[in-house]
mmCIF file of C-alpha atoms in Angstrom:
data_model
loop_
_atom_site.group_PDB
_atom_site.id
_atom_site.type_symbol
_atom_site.label_atom_id
_atom_site.label_comp_id
_atom_site.label_asym_id
_atom_site.label_seq_id
_atom_site.Cartn_x
_atom_site.Cartn_y
_atom_site.Cartn_z
ATOM 1 C CA MET L 1 101.967 127.536 110.078
ATOM 2 C CA LYS L 2 105.071 126.918 112.091
ATOM 3 C CA ASP L 3 108.421 128.535 111.418
ATOM 4 C CA THR L 4 110.627 127.126 108.724
ATOM 5 C CA THR L 5 114.300 126.425 109.275
ATOM 6 C CA THR L 6 116.696 128.179 106.921
ATOM 7 C CA LEU L 7 120.116 126.618 106.699
ATOM 8 C CA PRO L 8 123.294 128.656 106.753
ATOM 9 C CA VAL L 9 125.558 128.543 103.738
ATOM 10 C CA ASP L 10 127.957 126.079 105.312
ATOM 11 C CA GLY L 11 125.090 123.646 105.902
ATOM 12 C CA SER L 12 125.572 123.451 109.662
ATOM 13 C CA THR L 13 122.871 123.981 112.258
ATOM 14 C CA VAL L 14 121.832 122.725 115.651
ATOM 15 C CA ALA L 15 119.012 120.171 115.461
ATOM 16 C CA MET L 16 115.706 121.726 116.499
ATOM 17 C CA ASP L 17 112.104 120.514 116.621
ATOM 18 C CA ARG L 18 110.786 122.643 113.778
ATOM 19 C CA ARG L 19 108.962 121.882 110.608
ATOM 20 C CA ILE L 20 110.451 122.740 107.244
ATOM 21 C CA VAL L 21 107.499 124.537 105.716
ATOM 22 C CA ALA L 22 108.565 123.893 102.123
ATOM 23 C CA LEU L 23 108.167 120.162 102.728
ATOM 24 C CA ASP L 24 104.602 120.732 103.979
ATOM 25 C CA GLY L 25 103.855 122.620 100.773
ATOM 26 C CA PHE L 26 105.530 119.952 98.679
ATOM 27 C CA ARG L 27 103.289 117.338 100.307
ATOM 28 C CA GLY L 28 100.272 119.540 99.641
ATOM 29 C CA LEU L 29 101.061 119.890 95.952
ATOM 30 C CA MET L 30 101.511 116.126 95.623
ATOM 31 C CA THR L 31 98.160 115.602 97.366
ATOM 32 C CA VAL L 32 96.410 117.825 94.837
ATOM 33 C CA LEU L 33 98.119 115.886 92.044
ATOM 34 C CA VAL L 34 96.788 112.570 93.418
ATOM 35 C CA VAL L 35 93.229 113.899 93.666
ATOM 36 C CA PHE L 36 93.202 115.335 90.146
ATOM 37 C CA SER L 37 94.658 112.103 88.812
ATOM 38 C CA HIS L 38 91.924 110.004 90.452
ATOM 39 C CA PHE L 39 89.101 112.433 89.651
ATOM 40 C CA TYR L 40 89.936 113.456 86.097
ATOM 41 C CA GLY L 41 92.541 110.987 84.861
ATOM 42 C CA GLU L 42 92.011 107.480 86.193
ATOM 43 C CA VAL L 43 88.359 107.097 85.174
ATOM 44 C CA ARG L 44 86.787 105.574 82.069
ATOM 45 C CA SER L 45 86.733 108.832 80.082
ATOM 46 C CA GLY L 46 89.701 110.330 81.878
ATOM 47 C CA ILE L 47 92.403 112.582 80.458
ATOM 48 C CA PRO L 48 95.612 110.533 80.079
ATOM 49 C CA ALA L 49 97.850 113.557 80.691
ATOM 50 C CA LEU L 50 96.397 113.853 84.204
ATOM 51 C CA MET L 51 97.229 110.272 85.169
ATOM 52 C CA MET L 52 100.214 111.361 87.235
ATOM 53 C CA GLY L 53 99.105 110.137 90.629
ATOM 54 C CA TRP L 54 101.808 107.453 90.624
ATOM 55 C CA LEU L 55 104.438 110.184 90.554
ATOM 56 C CA ALA L 56 102.924 111.876 93.600
ATOM 57 C CA VAL L 57 102.726 108.552 95.469
ATOM 58 C CA ASP L 58 106.417 108.008 94.770
ATOM 59 C CA ALA L 59 107.097 111.484 96.145
ATOM 60 C CA PHE L 60 105.150 110.645 99.319
ATOM 61 C CA PHE L 61 107.308 107.575 99.876
ATOM 62 C CA VAL L 62 110.570 109.466 99.424
ATOM 63 C CA LEU L 63 109.365 112.253 101.710
ATOM 64 C CA SER L 64 108.344 109.720 104.366
ATOM 65 C CA GLY L 65 111.743 108.075 104.154
ATOM 66 C CA TYR L 66 113.483 111.405 104.557
ATOM 67 C CA LEU L 67 111.401 112.603 107.506
ATOM 68 C CA ILE L 68 111.539 109.311 109.368
ATOM 69 C CA GLY L 69 115.234 108.889 108.638
ATOM 70 C CA ARG L 70 116.009 112.375 109.893
ATOM 71 C CA LEU L 71 113.912 111.845 113.009
ATOM 72 C CA ILE L 72 115.684 108.578 113.834
ATOM 73 C CA LEU L 73 119.123 110.100 113.303
ATOM 74 C CA ASP L 74 118.233 113.023 115.575
ATOM 75 C CA LYS L 75 116.441 111.145 118.337
ATOM 76 C CA ALA L 76 117.995 107.669 118.467
ATOM 77 C CA LYS L 77 120.300 108.788 121.280
ATOM 78 C CA HIS L 78 117.391 109.082 123.714
ATOM 79 C CA LYS L 79 116.977 106.083 125.968
ATOM 80 C CA ASN L 80 113.212 105.922 125.400
ATOM 81 C CA PHE L 81 113.538 106.374 121.638
ATOM 82 C CA PHE L 82 111.666 103.264 120.519
ATOM 83 C CA TRP L 83 108.797 103.742 122.964
ATOM 84 C CA VAL L 84 108.227 107.403 122.088
ATOM 85 C CA PHE L 85 108.760 106.823 118.370
ATOM 86 C CA TYR L 86 106.058 104.173 118.126
ATOM 87 C CA VAL L 87 103.596 105.934 120.424
ATOM 88 C CA ARG L 88 103.863 109.067 118.300
ATOM 89 C CA ARG L 89 103.576 107.103 115.056
ATOM 90 C CA ILE L 90 100.472 105.309 116.304
ATOM 91 C CA CYS L 91 98.832 108.545 117.417
ATOM 92 C CA ARG L 92 99.738 110.201 114.129
ATOM 93 C CA THR L 93 98.623 107.487 111.691
ATOM 94 C CA PHE L 94 96.137 105.106 113.309
ATOM 95 C CA PRO L 95 93.090 107.138 114.462
ATOM 96 C CA ILE L 96 92.052 108.831 111.236
ATOM 97 C CA TYR L 97 92.994 105.731 109.225
ATOM 98 C CA PHE L 98 90.802 103.420 111.330
ATOM 99 C CA PHE L 99 88.010 105.996 111.348
ATOM 100 C CA CYS L 100 87.970 106.105 107.543
ATOM 101 C CA VAL L 101 88.437 102.360 106.988
ATOM 102 C CA ILE L 102 85.697 101.325 109.403
ATOM 103 C CA GLY L 103 83.455 104.111 108.106
ATOM 104 C CA VAL L 104 83.809 102.888 104.536
ATOM 105 C CA PHE L 105 82.935 99.332 105.565
ATOM 106 C CA TYR L 106 79.798 100.556 107.346
ATOM 107 C CA ILE L 107 78.500 102.748 104.512
ATOM 108 C CA ASP L 108 79.615 100.564 101.607
ATOM 109 C CA ASP L 109 76.543 98.316 101.697
ATOM 110 C CA ALA L 110 74.267 101.291 101.139
ATOM 111 C CA PHE L 111 75.605 101.779 97.617
ATOM 112 C CA HIS L 112 75.204 99.305 94.811
ATOM 113 C CA PRO L 113 78.655 98.294 93.523
ATOM 114 C CA ALA L 114 77.504 98.248 89.890
ATOM 115 C CA THR L 115 76.725 101.970 90.028
ATOM 116 C CA THR L 116 79.630 102.987 92.227
ATOM 117 C CA TYR L 117 82.691 101.081 91.062
ATOM 118 C CA GLN L 118 84.101 99.918 87.791
ATOM 119 C CA GLN L 119 85.701 96.997 89.598
ATOM 120 C CA GLN L 120 85.056 95.717 93.077
ATOM 121 C CA ALA L 121 86.484 92.953 95.240
ATOM 122 C CA SER L 122 85.844 92.374 98.917
ATOM 123 C CA PHE L 123 88.667 91.865 101.385
ATOM 124 C CA PRO L 124 87.905 91.280 105.079
ATOM 125 C CA LEU L 125 88.110 94.266 107.393
ATOM 126 C CA TRP L 126 90.945 92.736 109.411
ATOM 127 C CA THR L 127 93.310 92.900 106.412
ATOM 128 C CA TYR L 128 93.021 96.705 106.475
ATOM 129 C CA VAL L 129 93.210 96.870 110.257
ATOM 130 C CA ALA L 130 96.397 94.770 110.227
ATOM 131 C CA PHE L 131 97.889 96.761 107.314
ATOM 132 C CA VAL L 132 98.315 93.643 105.162
ATOM 133 C CA GLN L 133 95.917 94.567 102.351
ATOM 134 C CA ASN L 134 98.816 94.764 99.900
ATOM 135 C CA PHE L 135 99.492 91.056 100.458
ATOM 136 C CA TRP L 136 95.849 90.296 99.717
ATOM 137 C CA MET L 137 95.946 92.443 96.591
ATOM 138 C CA VAL L 138 98.859 90.390 95.328
ATOM 139 C CA SER L 139 97.286 87.076 96.343
ATOM 140 C CA TYR L 140 93.948 87.826 94.652
ATOM 141 C CA ASN L 141 95.302 90.049 91.862
ATOM 142 C CA ALA L 142 92.666 92.647 92.760
ATOM 143 C CA ILE L 143 92.592 96.081 94.368
ATOM 144 C CA GLY L 144 90.008 95.159 97.007
ATOM 145 C CA GLN L 145 87.465 97.704 98.213
ATOM 146 C CA HIS L 146 87.700 100.416 95.572
ATOM 147 C CA TRP L 147 87.403 103.368 97.944
ATOM 148 C CA LEU L 148 90.221 101.958 100.068
ATOM 149 C CA SER L 149 92.537 101.041 97.206
ATOM 150 C CA PRO L 150 95.029 103.861 97.983
ATOM 151 C CA THR L 151 95.589 102.421 101.460
ATOM 152 C CA TRP L 152 98.126 99.916 100.133
ATOM 153 C CA THR L 153 100.629 102.768 100.387
ATOM 154 C CA LEU L 154 99.842 103.167 104.083
ATOM 155 C CA ALA L 155 100.311 99.429 104.585
ATOM 156 C CA VAL L 156 103.752 99.709 102.996
ATOM 157 C CA GLU L 157 104.641 102.663 105.226
ATOM 158 C CA GLU L 158 103.515 100.899 108.408
ATOM 159 C CA GLN L 159 105.595 97.866 107.438
ATOM 160 C CA PHE L 160 108.489 100.247 106.806
ATOM 161 C CA TYR L 161 108.055 101.789 110.284
ATOM 162 C CA LEU L 162 108.511 98.345 111.832
ATOM 163 C CA ILE L 163 111.898 97.893 110.169
ATOM 164 C CA ALA L 164 113.521 101.296 109.650
ATOM 165 C CA PRO L 165 114.164 102.390 113.267
ATOM 166 C CA ALA L 166 116.038 99.236 114.295
ATOM 167 C CA MET L 167 117.862 99.129 110.968
ATOM 168 C CA ILE L 168 119.209 102.670 111.352
ATOM 169 C CA VAL L 169 119.831 102.511 115.100
ATOM 170 C CA PHE L 170 121.680 99.203 115.215
ATOM 171 C CA THR L 171 123.634 99.350 111.957
ATOM 172 C CA PRO L 172 127.181 100.659 112.585
ATOM 173 C CA ARG L 173 127.484 104.058 111.015
ATOM 174 C CA ARG L 174 130.221 103.055 108.581
ATOM 175 C CA PHE L 175 127.954 100.313 107.193
ATOM 176 C CA LEU L 176 124.718 102.300 107.036
ATOM 177 C CA MET L 177 125.133 103.955 103.642
ATOM 178 C CA PRO L 178 126.375 100.744 101.939
ATOM 179 C CA LEU L 179 123.347 98.946 103.417
ATOM 180 C CA LEU L 180 120.961 101.601 102.133
ATOM 181 C CA VAL L 181 122.455 101.533 98.637
ATOM 182 C CA SER L 182 122.184 97.736 98.678
ATOM 183 C CA LEU L 183 118.494 98.021 99.521
ATOM 184 C CA VAL L 184 117.949 100.299 96.511
ATOM 185 C CA ALA L 185 119.545 97.653 94.308
ATOM 186 C CA LEU L 186 117.447 94.964 95.991
ATOM 187 C CA ALA L 187 114.245 96.891 95.261
ATOM 188 C CA LEU L 188 115.164 97.151 91.578
ATOM 189 C CA ALA L 189 116.035 93.449 91.468
ATOM 190 C CA SER L 190 112.761 92.506 93.182
ATOM 191 C CA ARG L 191 110.697 94.389 90.597
ATOM 192 C CA ILE L 192 112.561 92.663 87.801
ATOM 193 C CA TYR L 193 111.922 89.308 89.471
ATOM 194 C CA PHE L 194 108.221 89.972 90.073
ATOM 195 C CA LEU L 195 107.697 91.207 86.517
ATOM 196 C CA ASN L 196 109.348 88.076 85.127
ATOM 197 C CA SER L 197 107.564 85.624 87.410
ATOM 198 C CA SER L 198 104.503 83.952 85.949
ATOM 199 C CA GLU L 199 103.475 82.681 89.390
ATOM 200 C CA ILE L 200 103.263 86.066 91.123
ATOM 201 C CA SER L 201 100.735 88.800 90.414
ATOM 202 C CA GLY L 202 102.059 91.838 88.599
ATOM 203 C CA PHE L 203 100.793 93.842 91.561
ATOM 204 C CA ALA L 204 103.799 92.620 93.540
ATOM 205 C CA ALA L 205 106.148 94.830 91.516
ATOM 206 C CA GLN L 206 104.064 97.854 92.496
ATOM 207 C CA ILE L 207 102.641 97.464 95.992
ATOM 208 C CA MET L 208 105.001 95.389 98.151
ATOM 209 C CA LEU L 209 107.433 96.924 100.624
ATOM 210 C CA ILE L 210 110.466 95.355 98.973
ATOM 211 C CA SER L 211 109.481 96.668 95.532
ATOM 212 C CA ASN L 212 109.075 100.196 96.918
ATOM 213 C CA ALA L 213 112.170 100.102 99.119
ATOM 214 C CA ASP L 214 114.197 102.286 96.746
ATOM 215 C CA LEU L 215 111.702 105.132 97.227
ATOM 216 C CA LEU L 216 111.688 104.945 101.018
ATOM 217 C CA VAL L 217 115.413 104.306 101.257
ATOM 218 C CA ALA L 218 116.193 107.182 98.890
ATOM 219 C CA GLY L 219 114.655 109.491 101.475
ATOM 220 C CA ILE L 220 116.739 107.946 104.240
ATOM 221 C CA ILE L 221 119.873 108.329 102.101
ATOM 222 C CA ALA L 222 119.086 112.032 101.710
ATOM 223 C CA ALA L 223 118.704 112.381 105.474
ATOM 224 C CA VAL L 224 121.932 110.490 106.197
ATOM 225 C CA ALA L 225 123.849 112.527 103.631
ATOM 226 C CA LEU L 226 122.732 115.898 104.985
ATOM 227 C CA LYS L 227 123.113 114.784 108.566
ATOM 228 C CA THR L 228 126.489 113.042 108.502
ATOM 229 C CA TRP L 229 128.466 113.982 105.387
ATOM 230 C CA LYS L 230 130.926 116.763 106.185
ATOM 231 C CA LEU L 231 130.723 118.592 102.863
ATOM 232 C CA ASP L 232 130.631 122.178 101.752
ATOM 233 C CA TRP L 233 127.037 121.735 100.626
ATOM 234 C CA ALA L 234 126.905 125.214 99.085
ATOM 235 C CA ARG L 235 129.087 123.880 96.259
ATOM 236 C CA TYR L 236 126.410 121.312 95.422
ATOM 237 C CA ASP L 237 123.293 123.460 95.645
ATOM 238 C CA GLN L 238 123.054 123.987 91.895
ATOM 239 C CA PHE L 239 123.412 120.265 91.279
ATOM 240 C CA LEU L 240 120.648 119.558 93.797
ATOM 241 C CA ARG L 241 118.381 121.913 91.851
ATOM 242 C CA VAL L 242 119.165 120.676 88.336
ATOM 243 C CA ALA L 243 119.590 116.926 88.812
ATOM 244 C CA PRO L 244 115.935 116.236 89.796
ATOM 245 C CA VAL L 245 114.728 117.898 86.604
ATOM 246 C CA ALA L 246 117.097 115.775 84.519
ATOM 247 C CA LEU L 247 116.079 112.550 86.276
ATOM 248 C CA LEU L 248 112.341 113.233 86.029
ATOM 249 C CA THR L 249 112.779 114.145 82.383
ATOM 250 C CA ALA L 250 114.570 110.839 81.820
ATOM 251 C CA ALA L 251 111.651 109.000 83.447
ATOM 252 C CA MET L 252 109.160 110.846 81.246
ATOM 253 C CA VAL L 253 111.175 110.118 78.104
ATOM 254 C CA LEU L 254 111.269 106.467 79.119
ATOM 255 C CA THR L 255 107.476 106.533 79.389
ATOM 256 C CA ILE L 256 107.070 108.105 75.961
ATOM 257 C CA ILE L 257 109.508 105.758 74.243
ATOM 258 C CA THR L 258 108.564 102.464 75.881
ATOM 259 C CA GLY L 259 105.071 103.115 77.278
ATOM 260 C CA SER L 260 103.934 103.067 80.906
ATOM 261 C CA ASP L 261 103.124 99.344 80.693
ATOM 262 C CA SER L 262 106.534 98.352 79.388
ATOM 263 C CA TYR L 263 108.860 96.089 81.321
ATOM 264 C CA LEU L 264 111.668 98.682 81.186
ATOM 265 C CA PHE L 265 109.490 101.475 82.552
ATOM 266 C CA LYS L 266 108.003 99.378 85.371
ATOM 267 C CA SER L 267 111.413 98.195 86.510
ATOM 268 C CA LEU L 268 113.632 101.276 86.051
ATOM 269 C CA ALA L 269 111.521 104.453 86.177
ATOM 270 C CA GLN L 270 110.840 104.215 89.894
ATOM 271 C CA THR L 271 114.532 104.201 90.758
ATOM 272 C CA LEU L 272 115.059 107.302 88.605
ATOM 273 C CA VAL L 273 112.121 109.003 90.301
ATOM 274 C CA SER L 274 113.334 108.037 93.782
ATOM 275 C CA ALA L 275 116.700 109.687 93.140
ATOM 276 C CA ALA L 276 115.000 112.756 91.656
ATOM 277 C CA PHE L 277 112.738 113.358 94.637
ATOM 278 C CA ALA L 278 115.494 112.630 97.160
ATOM 279 C CA LEU L 279 117.694 115.296 95.573
ATOM 280 C CA MET L 280 114.727 117.674 95.303
ATOM 281 C CA ILE L 281 113.985 117.287 99.004
ATOM 282 C CA MET L 282 117.643 117.926 99.826
ATOM 283 C CA SER L 283 117.473 121.095 97.746
ATOM 284 C CA LEU L 284 114.322 122.294 99.524
ATOM 285 C CA VAL L 285 115.833 121.560 102.929
ATOM 286 C CA ARG L 286 118.918 123.507 101.896
ATOM 287 C CA GLY L 287 116.681 126.532 101.238
ATOM 288 C CA SER L 288 116.778 126.637 97.441
ATOM 289 C CA PRO L 289 114.908 129.453 95.634
ATOM 290 C CA GLU L 290 112.168 126.944 94.781
ATOM 291 C CA ALA L 291 111.473 126.377 98.479
ATOM 292 C CA SER L 292 109.615 129.688 98.798
ATOM 293 C CA ARG L 293 107.104 128.555 96.161
ATOM 294 C CA TYR L 294 106.199 125.497 98.205
ATOM 295 C CA GLU L 295 105.783 127.669 101.304
ATOM 296 C CA HIS L 296 102.688 129.275 99.779
ATOM 297 C CA LYS L 297 99.760 129.076 102.198
ATOM 298 C CA VAL L 298 97.576 127.184 99.692
ATOM 299 C CA TRP L 299 100.045 124.331 99.326
ATOM 300 C CA CYS L 300 100.701 124.280 103.064
ATOM 301 C CA PHE L 301 96.953 124.092 103.735
ATOM 302 C CA PHE L 302 96.688 121.013 101.542
ATOM 303 C CA GLY L 303 99.817 119.634 103.151
ATOM 304 C CA ASN L 304 98.171 119.977 106.565
ATOM 305 C CA ILE L 305 95.027 118.066 105.520
ATOM 306 C CA SER L 306 96.812 115.733 103.097
ATOM 307 C CA TYR L 307 96.373 112.559 105.144
ATOM 308 C CA ALA L 308 92.604 112.996 105.428
ATOM 309 C CA VAL L 309 92.301 113.974 101.754
ATOM 310 C CA TYR L 310 94.210 110.876 100.709
ATOM 311 C CA LEU L 311 91.930 108.631 102.773
ATOM 312 C CA THR L 312 88.584 110.206 101.871
ATOM 313 C CA HIS L 313 88.696 111.545 98.314
ATOM 314 C CA LEU L 314 87.650 108.360 96.505
ATOM 315 C CA THR L 315 84.809 107.742 98.965
ATOM 316 C CA VAL L 316 83.464 111.262 98.552
ATOM 317 C CA LEU L 317 83.690 110.996 94.768
ATOM 318 C CA GLY L 318 81.987 107.593 94.662
ATOM 319 C CA ILE L 319 79.131 108.499 97.012
ATOM 320 C CA LEU L 320 78.417 111.808 95.277
ATOM 321 C CA HIS L 321 78.233 110.223 91.820
ATOM 322 C CA ASN L 322 76.014 107.458 93.176
ATOM 323 C CA LEU L 323 73.614 109.819 94.919
ATOM 324 C CA VAL L 324 73.346 112.373 92.115
ATOM 325 C CA LEU L 325 73.695 110.299 88.924
ATOM 326 C CA GLY L 326 73.484 106.669 90.022
ATOM 327 C CA THR L 327 76.665 105.847 88.094
ATOM 328 C CA ALA L 328 80.307 105.109 88.714
ATOM 329 C CA PRO L 329 82.560 108.188 88.734
ATOM 330 C CA ASP L 330 83.478 109.452 85.273
ATOM 331 C CA ILE L 331 83.884 112.707 83.325
ATOM 332 C CA GLY L 332 82.304 111.586 80.038
ATOM 333 C CA THR L 333 79.348 114.009 80.215
ATOM 334 C CA PRO L 334 78.863 117.595 81.442
ATOM 335 C CA ALA L 335 76.822 116.274 84.371
ATOM 336 C CA GLN L 336 79.581 113.872 85.383
ATOM 337 C CA ILE L 337 82.181 116.642 85.145
ATOM 338 C CA ALA L 338 79.996 118.859 87.331
ATOM 339 C CA VAL L 339 79.551 116.165 90.000
ATOM 340 C CA THR L 340 83.268 115.348 89.994
ATOM 341 C CA THR L 341 84.125 119.028 90.338
ATOM 342 C CA ALA L 342 81.615 119.405 93.177
ATOM 343 C CA ALA L 343 83.374 116.541 94.964
ATOM 344 C CA LEU L 344 86.562 118.632 95.207
ATOM 345 C CA PRO L 345 85.405 121.249 97.755
ATOM 346 C CA LEU L 346 83.379 118.601 99.595
ATOM 347 C CA THR L 347 86.514 116.467 99.955
ATOM 348 C CA VAL L 348 88.451 119.464 101.252
ATOM 349 C CA LEU L 349 85.733 120.338 103.785
ATOM 350 C CA ILE L 350 85.388 116.798 105.126
ATOM 351 C CA SER L 351 89.164 116.383 105.276
ATOM 352 C CA TRP L 352 89.612 119.668 107.132
ATOM 353 C CA ILE L 353 86.989 118.646 109.694
ATOM 354 C CA LEU L 354 88.571 115.209 110.190
ATOM 355 C CA THR L 355 92.002 116.798 110.543
ATOM 356 C CA LYS L 356 90.755 119.205 113.199
ATOM 357 C CA ILE L 357 88.606 116.849 115.270
ATOM 358 C CA VAL L 358 90.432 113.530 114.850
ATOM 359 C CA GLU L 359 93.985 113.854 113.587
ATOM 360 C CA GLU L 360 95.336 116.974 115.264
ATOM 361 C CA PRO L 361 94.088 116.353 118.847
ATOM 362 C CA ILE L 362 95.369 112.778 118.957
ATOM 363 C CA THR L 363 98.642 113.723 117.264
ATOM 364 C CA ALA L 364 99.077 116.430 119.903
ATOM 365 C CA TYR L 365 98.468 113.831 122.597
ATOM 366 C CA GLY L 366 101.173 111.661 121.031
ATOM 367 C CA ARG L 367 103.602 114.554 121.198
ATOM 368 C CA SER L 368 102.976 114.814 124.924
ATOM 369 C CA PHE L 369 105.217 111.759 125.207
ATOM 370 C CA LYS L 370 108.598 113.456 125.458
ATOM 371 C CA TRP L 371 112.072 112.263 124.605
ATOM 372 C CA SER L 372 113.945 111.411 127.799
ATOM 373 C CA LYS L 373 116.900 113.490 128.942
ATOM 374 C CA GLU L 374 118.776 110.263 129.556
ATOM 375 C CA THR L 375 120.744 109.201 126.491
ATOM 376 C CA VAL L 376 122.532 106.083 125.349
ATOM 377 C CA GLU L 377 125.287 105.525 122.804
ATOM 378 C CA ARG L 378 123.961 104.085 119.563
ATOM 379 C CA GLN L 379 126.003 102.460 116.805
ATOM 380 C CA SER L 380 124.744 104.857 114.164
ATOM 381 C CA GLN L 381 124.362 107.929 116.367
ATOM 382 C CA SER L 382 125.247 111.027 114.386
ATOM 383 C CA ARG L 383 126.907 114.264 115.397
ATOM 384 C CA PRO L 384 124.865 117.468 114.933
ATOM 385 C CA ALA L 385 124.955 118.523 111.330
ATOM 386 C CA ALA L 386 123.030 119.664 108.387
ATOM 387 C CA GLN L 387 119.435 120.298 109.348
ATOM 388 C CA ALA L 388 116.562 120.570 111.761
ATOM 389 C CA SER L 389 114.661 117.574 113.038
ATOM 390 C CA THR L 390 111.102 116.993 111.968
ATOM 391 C CA ASN L 391 108.030 117.445 114.057
ATOM 392 C CA SER L 392 106.787 113.937 114.804
#
């Protein structure tokens, strides 16, 4: 595990290419939450209290927004910024994604849908290759290939990567924060519109880029604030620790009072959660006492293999239940619980292998493309400030 960056009390530091270990651990914990939600919560006989995967997905989006926003703010001054940014993104996200997507399409025919899925719809392979499966989900009001259903989040992130760099680089600095806040409001308005439209699938309020923009933009706002706001951040550390708890509690109370299927929850809760996780990430970056808990080697291990786990866990679960019991995944009987539990270490093993032989070597190759020493003046270029840059 690479060194973490601890910020001084005044919040100032020279930008360095180091990981913030607490954020790796945070990602790892969220990954475990997604897996437990899909394995033990979101099945026919699942435990409702474990259906918290949506919260972890929201956290992933905010974390992605923060890391990408911070990277752009740190590196936009380099003349070859766009070239290196996209080469590194492609090397980081494409190989293991395409490996898993194409693999699922090849092995899917070997398993009878009636004994593997509760619902199944077929989308063409090219929709996943082009990262447009979320558009097809909305058009057909279906999740598509069940084992690949989580990949809508990756489609949203890839669409976000196409827009975010130019938006941050070419927006004058004095207009950047107002633009970001406007995008948060636009995301909320889009969900309200989608939920009230009888002509658009309800999926649109959940899986389109515009309806998730508040999550991604909240992360960018956190990066911009820490990077460019000249504040005595030590005065706000306690607020950064307490506010996320209050906001997440408000979202939970909203769920209890109105129900997770209510119009109010579907439109408003995500904005509350986006603010909560943005502030939480700021607190972890600032070196809050909670940061050390996320630096635990177990959480960091899961953070390191999180991408592979996210892409493979449903496939492993589905195949294992099919081979052993000939049924769709569930936890309604002791045998089903045993098979589901056995899928956990198998998912970890497969994900670790894929991380080591596919993800890490190609990501390392992407990092061989270096930022040029030649720099250019950008509209939104920031002066060195409140944290280290991310490894990309």
